PDB file of C-alpha atoms and ligand atoms in Angstrom:
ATOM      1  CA  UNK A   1       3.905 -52.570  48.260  1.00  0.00           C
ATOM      2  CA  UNK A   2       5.855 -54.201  50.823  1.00  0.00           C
ATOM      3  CA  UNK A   3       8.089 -51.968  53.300  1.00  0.00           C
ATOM      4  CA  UNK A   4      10.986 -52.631  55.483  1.00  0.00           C
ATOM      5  CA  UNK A   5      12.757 -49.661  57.230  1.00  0.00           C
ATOM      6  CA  UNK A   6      17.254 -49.492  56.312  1.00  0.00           C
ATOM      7  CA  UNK A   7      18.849 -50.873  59.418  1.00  0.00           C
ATOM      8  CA  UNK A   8      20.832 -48.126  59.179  1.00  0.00           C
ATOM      9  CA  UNK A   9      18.759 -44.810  58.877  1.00  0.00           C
ATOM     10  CA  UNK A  10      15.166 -46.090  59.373  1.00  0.00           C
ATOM     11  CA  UNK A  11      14.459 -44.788  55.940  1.00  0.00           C
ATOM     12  CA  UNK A  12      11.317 -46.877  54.881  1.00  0.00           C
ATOM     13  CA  UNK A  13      12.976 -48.820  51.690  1.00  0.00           C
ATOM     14  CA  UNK A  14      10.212 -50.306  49.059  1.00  0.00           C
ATOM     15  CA  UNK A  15      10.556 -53.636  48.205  1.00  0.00           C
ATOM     16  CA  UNK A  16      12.076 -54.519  44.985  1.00  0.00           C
ATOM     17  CA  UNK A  17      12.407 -57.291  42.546  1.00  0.00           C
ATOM     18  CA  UNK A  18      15.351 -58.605  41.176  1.00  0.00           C
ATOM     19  CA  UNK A  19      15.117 -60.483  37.743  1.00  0.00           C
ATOM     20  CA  UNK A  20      15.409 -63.544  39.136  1.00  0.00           C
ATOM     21  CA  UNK A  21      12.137 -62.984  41.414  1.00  0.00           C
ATOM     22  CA  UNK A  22      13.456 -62.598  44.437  1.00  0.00           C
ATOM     23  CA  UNK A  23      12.644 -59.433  46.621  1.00  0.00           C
ATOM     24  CA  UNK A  24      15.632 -56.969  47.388  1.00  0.00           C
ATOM     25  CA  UNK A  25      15.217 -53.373  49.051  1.00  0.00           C
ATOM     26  CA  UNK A  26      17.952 -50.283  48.186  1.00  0.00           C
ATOM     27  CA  UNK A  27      18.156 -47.199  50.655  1.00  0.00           C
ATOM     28  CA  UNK A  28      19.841 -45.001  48.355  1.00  0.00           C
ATOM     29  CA  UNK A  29      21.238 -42.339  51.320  1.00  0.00           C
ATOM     30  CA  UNK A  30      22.945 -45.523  53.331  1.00  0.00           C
ATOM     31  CA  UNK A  31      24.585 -47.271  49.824  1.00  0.00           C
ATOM     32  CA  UNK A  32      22.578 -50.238  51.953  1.00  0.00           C
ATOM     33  CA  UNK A  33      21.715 -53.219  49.825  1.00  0.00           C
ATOM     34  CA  UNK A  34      19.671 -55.996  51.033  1.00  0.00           C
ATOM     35  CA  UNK A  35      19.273 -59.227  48.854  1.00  0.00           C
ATOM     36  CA  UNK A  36      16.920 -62.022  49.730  1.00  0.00           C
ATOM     37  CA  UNK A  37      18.191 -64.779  48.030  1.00  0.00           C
ATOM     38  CA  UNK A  38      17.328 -68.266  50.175  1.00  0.00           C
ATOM     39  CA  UNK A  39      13.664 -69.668  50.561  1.00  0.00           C
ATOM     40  CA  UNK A  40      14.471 -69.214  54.891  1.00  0.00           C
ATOM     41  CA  UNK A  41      14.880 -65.221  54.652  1.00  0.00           C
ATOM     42  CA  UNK A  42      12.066 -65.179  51.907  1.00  0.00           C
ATOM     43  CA  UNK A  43       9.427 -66.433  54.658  1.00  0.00           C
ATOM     44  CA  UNK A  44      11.112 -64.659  57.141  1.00  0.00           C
ATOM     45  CA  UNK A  45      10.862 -61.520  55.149  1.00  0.00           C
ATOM     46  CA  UNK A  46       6.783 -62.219  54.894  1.00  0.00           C
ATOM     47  CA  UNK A  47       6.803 -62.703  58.160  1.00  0.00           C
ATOM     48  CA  UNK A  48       7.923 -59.745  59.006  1.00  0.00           C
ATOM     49  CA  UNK A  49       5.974 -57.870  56.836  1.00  0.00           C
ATOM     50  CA  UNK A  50       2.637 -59.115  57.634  1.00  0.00           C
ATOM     51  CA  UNK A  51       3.779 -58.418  61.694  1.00  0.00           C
ATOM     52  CA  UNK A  52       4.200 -54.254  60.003  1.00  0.00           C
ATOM     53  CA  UNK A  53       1.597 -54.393  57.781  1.00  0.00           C
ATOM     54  CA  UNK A  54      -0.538 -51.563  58.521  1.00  0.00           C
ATOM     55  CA  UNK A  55       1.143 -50.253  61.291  1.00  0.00           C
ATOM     56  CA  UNK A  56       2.791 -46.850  60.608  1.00  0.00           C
ATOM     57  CA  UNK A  57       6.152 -46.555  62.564  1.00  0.00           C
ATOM     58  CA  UNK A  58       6.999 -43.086  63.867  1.00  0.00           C
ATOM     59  CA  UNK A  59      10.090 -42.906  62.351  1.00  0.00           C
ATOM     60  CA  UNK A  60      12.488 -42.823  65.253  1.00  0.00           C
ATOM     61  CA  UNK A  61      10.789 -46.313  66.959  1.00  0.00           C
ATOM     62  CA  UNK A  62      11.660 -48.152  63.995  1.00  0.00           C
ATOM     63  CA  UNK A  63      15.006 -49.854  64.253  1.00  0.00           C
ATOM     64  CA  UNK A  64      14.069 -50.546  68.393  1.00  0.00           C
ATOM     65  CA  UNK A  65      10.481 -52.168  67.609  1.00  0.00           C
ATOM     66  CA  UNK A  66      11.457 -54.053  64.470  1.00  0.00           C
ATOM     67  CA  UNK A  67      14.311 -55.917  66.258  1.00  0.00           C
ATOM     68  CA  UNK A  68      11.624 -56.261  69.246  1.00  0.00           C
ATOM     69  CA  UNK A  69       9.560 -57.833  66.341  1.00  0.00           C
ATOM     70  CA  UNK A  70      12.573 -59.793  65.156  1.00  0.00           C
ATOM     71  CA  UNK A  71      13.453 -61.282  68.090  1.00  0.00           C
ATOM     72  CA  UNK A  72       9.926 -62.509  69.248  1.00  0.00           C
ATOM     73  CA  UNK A  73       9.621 -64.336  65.439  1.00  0.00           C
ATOM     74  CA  UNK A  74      12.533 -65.827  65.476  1.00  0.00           C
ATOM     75  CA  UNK A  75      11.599 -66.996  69.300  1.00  0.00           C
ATOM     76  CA  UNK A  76       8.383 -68.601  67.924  1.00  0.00           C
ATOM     77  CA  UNK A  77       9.943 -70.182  64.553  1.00  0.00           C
ATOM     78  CA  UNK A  78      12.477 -71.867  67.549  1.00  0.00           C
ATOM     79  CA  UNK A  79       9.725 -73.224  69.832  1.00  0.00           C
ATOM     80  CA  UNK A  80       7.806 -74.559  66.502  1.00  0.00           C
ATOM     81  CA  UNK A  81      10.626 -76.646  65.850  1.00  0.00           C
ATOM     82  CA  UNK A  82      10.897 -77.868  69.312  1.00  0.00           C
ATOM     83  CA  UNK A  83       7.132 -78.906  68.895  1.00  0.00           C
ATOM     84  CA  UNK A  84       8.292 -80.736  65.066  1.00  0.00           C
ATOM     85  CA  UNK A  85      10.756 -82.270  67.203  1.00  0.00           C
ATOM     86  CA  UNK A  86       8.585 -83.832  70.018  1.00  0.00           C
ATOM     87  CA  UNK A  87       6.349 -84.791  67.074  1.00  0.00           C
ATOM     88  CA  UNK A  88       8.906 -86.514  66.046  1.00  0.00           C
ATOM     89  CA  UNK A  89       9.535 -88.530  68.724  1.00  0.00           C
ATOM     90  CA  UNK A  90       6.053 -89.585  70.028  1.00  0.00           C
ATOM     91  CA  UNK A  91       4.696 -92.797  69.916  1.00  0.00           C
ATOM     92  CA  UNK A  92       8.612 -94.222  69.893  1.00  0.00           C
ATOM     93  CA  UNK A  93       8.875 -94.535  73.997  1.00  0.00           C
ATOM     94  CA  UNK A  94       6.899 -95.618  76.344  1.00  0.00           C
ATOM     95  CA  UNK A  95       3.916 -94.388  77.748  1.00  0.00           C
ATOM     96  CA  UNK A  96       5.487 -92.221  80.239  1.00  0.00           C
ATOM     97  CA  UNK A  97       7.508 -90.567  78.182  1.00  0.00           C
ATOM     98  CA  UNK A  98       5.264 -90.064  75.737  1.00  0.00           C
ATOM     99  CA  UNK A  99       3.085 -88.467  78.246  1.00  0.00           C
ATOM    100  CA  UNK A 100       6.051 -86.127  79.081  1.00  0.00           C
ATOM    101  CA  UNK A 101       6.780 -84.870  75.403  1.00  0.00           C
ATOM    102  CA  UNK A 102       2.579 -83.904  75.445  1.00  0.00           C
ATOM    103  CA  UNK A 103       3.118 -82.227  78.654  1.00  0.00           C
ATOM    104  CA  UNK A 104       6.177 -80.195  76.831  1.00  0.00           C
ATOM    105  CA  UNK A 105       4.187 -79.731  73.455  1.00  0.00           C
ATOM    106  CA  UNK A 106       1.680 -78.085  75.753  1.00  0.00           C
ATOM    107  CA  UNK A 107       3.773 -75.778  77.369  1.00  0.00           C
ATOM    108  CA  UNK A 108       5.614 -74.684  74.443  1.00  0.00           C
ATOM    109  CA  UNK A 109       2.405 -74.197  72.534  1.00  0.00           C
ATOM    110  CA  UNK A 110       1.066 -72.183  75.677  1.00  0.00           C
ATOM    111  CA  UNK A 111       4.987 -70.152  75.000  1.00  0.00           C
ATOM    112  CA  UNK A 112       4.097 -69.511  71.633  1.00  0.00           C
ATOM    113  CA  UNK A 113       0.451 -67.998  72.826  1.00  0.00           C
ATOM    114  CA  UNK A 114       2.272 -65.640  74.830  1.00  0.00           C
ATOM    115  CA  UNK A 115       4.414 -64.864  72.604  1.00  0.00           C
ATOM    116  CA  UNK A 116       1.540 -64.158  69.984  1.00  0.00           C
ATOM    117  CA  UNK A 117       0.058 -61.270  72.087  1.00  0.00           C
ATOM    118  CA  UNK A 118       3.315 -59.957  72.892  1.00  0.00           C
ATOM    119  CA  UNK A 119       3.627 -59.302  69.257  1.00  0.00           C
ATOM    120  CA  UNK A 120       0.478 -57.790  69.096  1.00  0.00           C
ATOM    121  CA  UNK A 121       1.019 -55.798  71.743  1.00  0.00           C
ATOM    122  CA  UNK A 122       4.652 -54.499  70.376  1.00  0.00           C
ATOM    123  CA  UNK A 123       3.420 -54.028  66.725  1.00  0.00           C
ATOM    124  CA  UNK A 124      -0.189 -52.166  67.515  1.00  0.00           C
ATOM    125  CA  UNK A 125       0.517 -50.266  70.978  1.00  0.00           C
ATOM    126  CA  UNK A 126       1.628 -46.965  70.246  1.00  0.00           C
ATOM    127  CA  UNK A 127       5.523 -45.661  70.762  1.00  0.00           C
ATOM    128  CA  UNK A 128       5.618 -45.981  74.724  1.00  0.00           C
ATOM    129  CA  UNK A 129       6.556 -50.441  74.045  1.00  0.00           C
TER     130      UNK A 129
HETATM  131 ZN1   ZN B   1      19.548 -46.102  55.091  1.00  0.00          ZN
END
Protein backbone atom coordinates (compact mmCIF):
# COMPACT_ATOMS: atom_id res chain seq x y z
CA UNK A 1 0.00 0.00 0.00
CA UNK A 2 1.37 3.18 -1.03
CA UNK A 3 1.84 6.08 1.69
CA UNK A 4 2.22 9.75 1.53
CA UNK A 5 2.20 11.80 4.82
CA UNK A 6 -0.98 15.11 4.82
CA UNK A 7 0.99 18.24 4.14
CA UNK A 8 -0.75 19.46 6.79
CA UNK A 9 -0.48 17.15 9.95
CA UNK A 10 2.07 14.52 8.78
CA UNK A 11 -0.63 11.99 9.32
CA UNK A 12 0.54 9.03 7.03
CA UNK A 13 -2.65 9.01 4.46
CA UNK A 14 -3.09 5.48 2.43
CA UNK A 15 -3.40 5.73 -1.00
CA UNK A 16 -6.72 5.45 -2.54
CA UNK A 17 -8.43 4.80 -5.76
CA UNK A 18 -10.90 6.74 -7.31
CA UNK A 19 -13.29 4.98 -9.88
CA UNK A 20 -11.75 6.32 -12.57
CA UNK A 21 -8.22 4.66 -11.57
CA UNK A 22 -6.49 7.30 -10.54
CA UNK A 23 -4.80 7.37 -6.99
CA UNK A 24 -6.19 10.00 -4.39
CA UNK A 25 -5.23 10.08 -0.53
CA UNK A 26 -7.94 11.58 2.33
CA UNK A 27 -6.55 12.66 5.87
CA UNK A 28 -9.74 12.63 7.54
CA UNK A 29 -8.49 15.04 10.78
CA UNK A 30 -7.17 17.91 8.11
CA UNK A 31 -10.64 17.68 5.67
CA UNK A 32 -7.29 17.44 3.21
CA UNK A 33 -8.07 15.97 -0.16
CA UNK A 34 -5.49 15.19 -2.64
CA UNK A 35 -6.52 14.11 -6.26
CA UNK A 36 -4.05 12.91 -8.82
CA UNK A 37 -5.65 13.43 -11.87
CA UNK A 38 -2.80 14.23 -14.83
CA UNK A 39 -0.28 11.50 -16.14
CA UNK A 40 2.79 14.37 -14.77
CA UNK A 41 1.67 14.12 -10.92
CA UNK A 42 0.89 10.31 -11.48
CA UNK A 43 4.79 9.65 -12.14
CA UNK A 44 5.64 12.15 -9.87
CA UNK A 45 3.57 10.53 -7.23
CA UNK A 46 5.66 7.03 -8.00
CA UNK A 47 8.44 8.80 -7.78
CA UNK A 48 8.02 9.83 -4.70
CA UNK A 49 6.93 6.83 -3.34
CA UNK A 50 9.59 4.57 -4.42
CA UNK A 51 12.22 7.56 -2.86
CA UNK A 52 9.86 6.54 0.85
CA UNK A 53 9.43 3.20 0.22
CA UNK A 54 10.69 1.44 3.13
CA UNK A 55 11.85 4.15 5.01
CA UNK A 56 9.81 4.78 8.20
CA UNK A 57 9.59 8.60 8.93
CA UNK A 58 9.61 9.58 12.61
CA UNK A 59 6.68 11.39 12.48
CA UNK A 60 7.79 14.92 13.20
CA UNK A 61 10.72 14.78 10.14
CA UNK A 62 8.12 14.20 7.72
CA UNK A 63 6.86 17.37 6.14
CA UNK A 64 10.91 18.81 6.33
CA UNK A 65 12.45 15.56 4.55
CA UNK A 66 9.66 14.98 2.05
CA UNK A 67 9.95 18.55 0.63
CA UNK A 68 13.92 17.86 0.91
CA UNK A 69 12.89 14.80 -1.26
CA UNK A 70 10.65 16.97 -3.40
CA UNK A 71 12.87 19.41 -4.23
CA UNK A 72 15.92 17.17 -5.21
CA UNK A 73 13.25 15.16 -7.80
CA UNK A 74 11.99 17.82 -9.23
CA UNK A 75 15.86 19.15 -9.57
CA UNK A 76 16.72 15.91 -11.45
CA UNK A 77 13.37 15.67 -13.70
CA UNK A 78 14.80 19.57 -14.69
CA UNK A 79 18.40 18.59 -15.55
CA UNK A 80 16.89 15.39 -17.58
CA UNK A 81 15.22 17.69 -19.74
CA UNK A 82 18.16 19.86 -20.19
CA UNK A 83 20.00 16.58 -21.33
CA UNK A 84 16.53 15.80 -23.92
CA UNK A 85 17.26 19.18 -24.94
CA UNK A 86 21.02 18.99 -25.89
CA UNK A 87 19.94 15.68 -27.47
CA UNK A 88 18.03 17.52 -29.35
CA UNK A 89 20.27 19.68 -30.75
CA UNK A 90 23.39 17.54 -31.53
CA UNK A 91 24.58 16.71 -34.70
CA UNK A 92 22.73 20.19 -36.07
CA UNK A 93 26.04 22.58 -35.50
CA UNK A 94 29.23 22.25 -36.08
CA UNK A 95 31.76 20.31 -34.60
CA UNK A 96 32.61 22.67 -31.94
CA UNK A 97 29.54 23.11 -30.74
CA UNK A 98 28.62 19.89 -30.79
CA UNK A 99 31.58 19.15 -28.71
CA UNK A 100 30.28 21.82 -26.23
CA UNK A 101 26.62 20.38 -25.77
CA UNK A 102 28.73 16.73 -24.85
CA UNK A 103 30.80 18.65 -22.53
CA UNK A 104 27.31 20.05 -20.91
CA UNK A 105 25.49 16.56 -21.19
CA UNK A 106 28.44 15.43 -19.11
CA UNK A 107 28.25 17.76 -16.50
CA UNK A 108 24.66 17.67 -16.03
CA UNK A 109 24.70 13.91 -15.99
CA UNK A 110 27.66 14.16 -13.36
CA UNK A 111 24.66 16.89 -11.49
CA UNK A 112 22.23 14.31 -11.59
CA UNK A 113 24.89 11.67 -9.88
CA UNK A 114 25.17 13.96 -7.14
CA UNK A 115 22.05 14.53 -6.84
CA UNK A 116 21.28 10.65 -6.73
CA UNK A 117 23.31 10.14 -3.47
CA UNK A 118 22.01 13.16 -1.99
CA UNK A 119 18.72 11.46 -2.12
CA UNK A 120 20.00 8.53 -0.70
CA UNK A 121 21.55 10.13 1.81
CA UNK A 122 18.25 12.34 2.82
CA UNK A 123 15.80 9.34 2.49
CA UNK A 124 18.05 6.48 4.45
CA UNK A 125 20.21 8.64 7.05
CA UNK A 126 18.43 8.81 10.13
CA UNK A 127 16.56 12.22 11.54
CA UNK A 128 19.84 14.39 12.07
CA UNK A 129 19.57 15.37 7.58
ZN1 LIG B 1 -3.81 16.01 7.89
Amino acid sequence: MQKLPCFLCGRQLDQRIDKNGKPYFVCDPCGTQIFIRRKTGIENLNELVRTLKGRDLPFREHARVLYKIQAVLAEIRGIKKEIKALDGELGLFSRDKDKERKRARELLNARIKTLLSQLKRIAYSDAHV
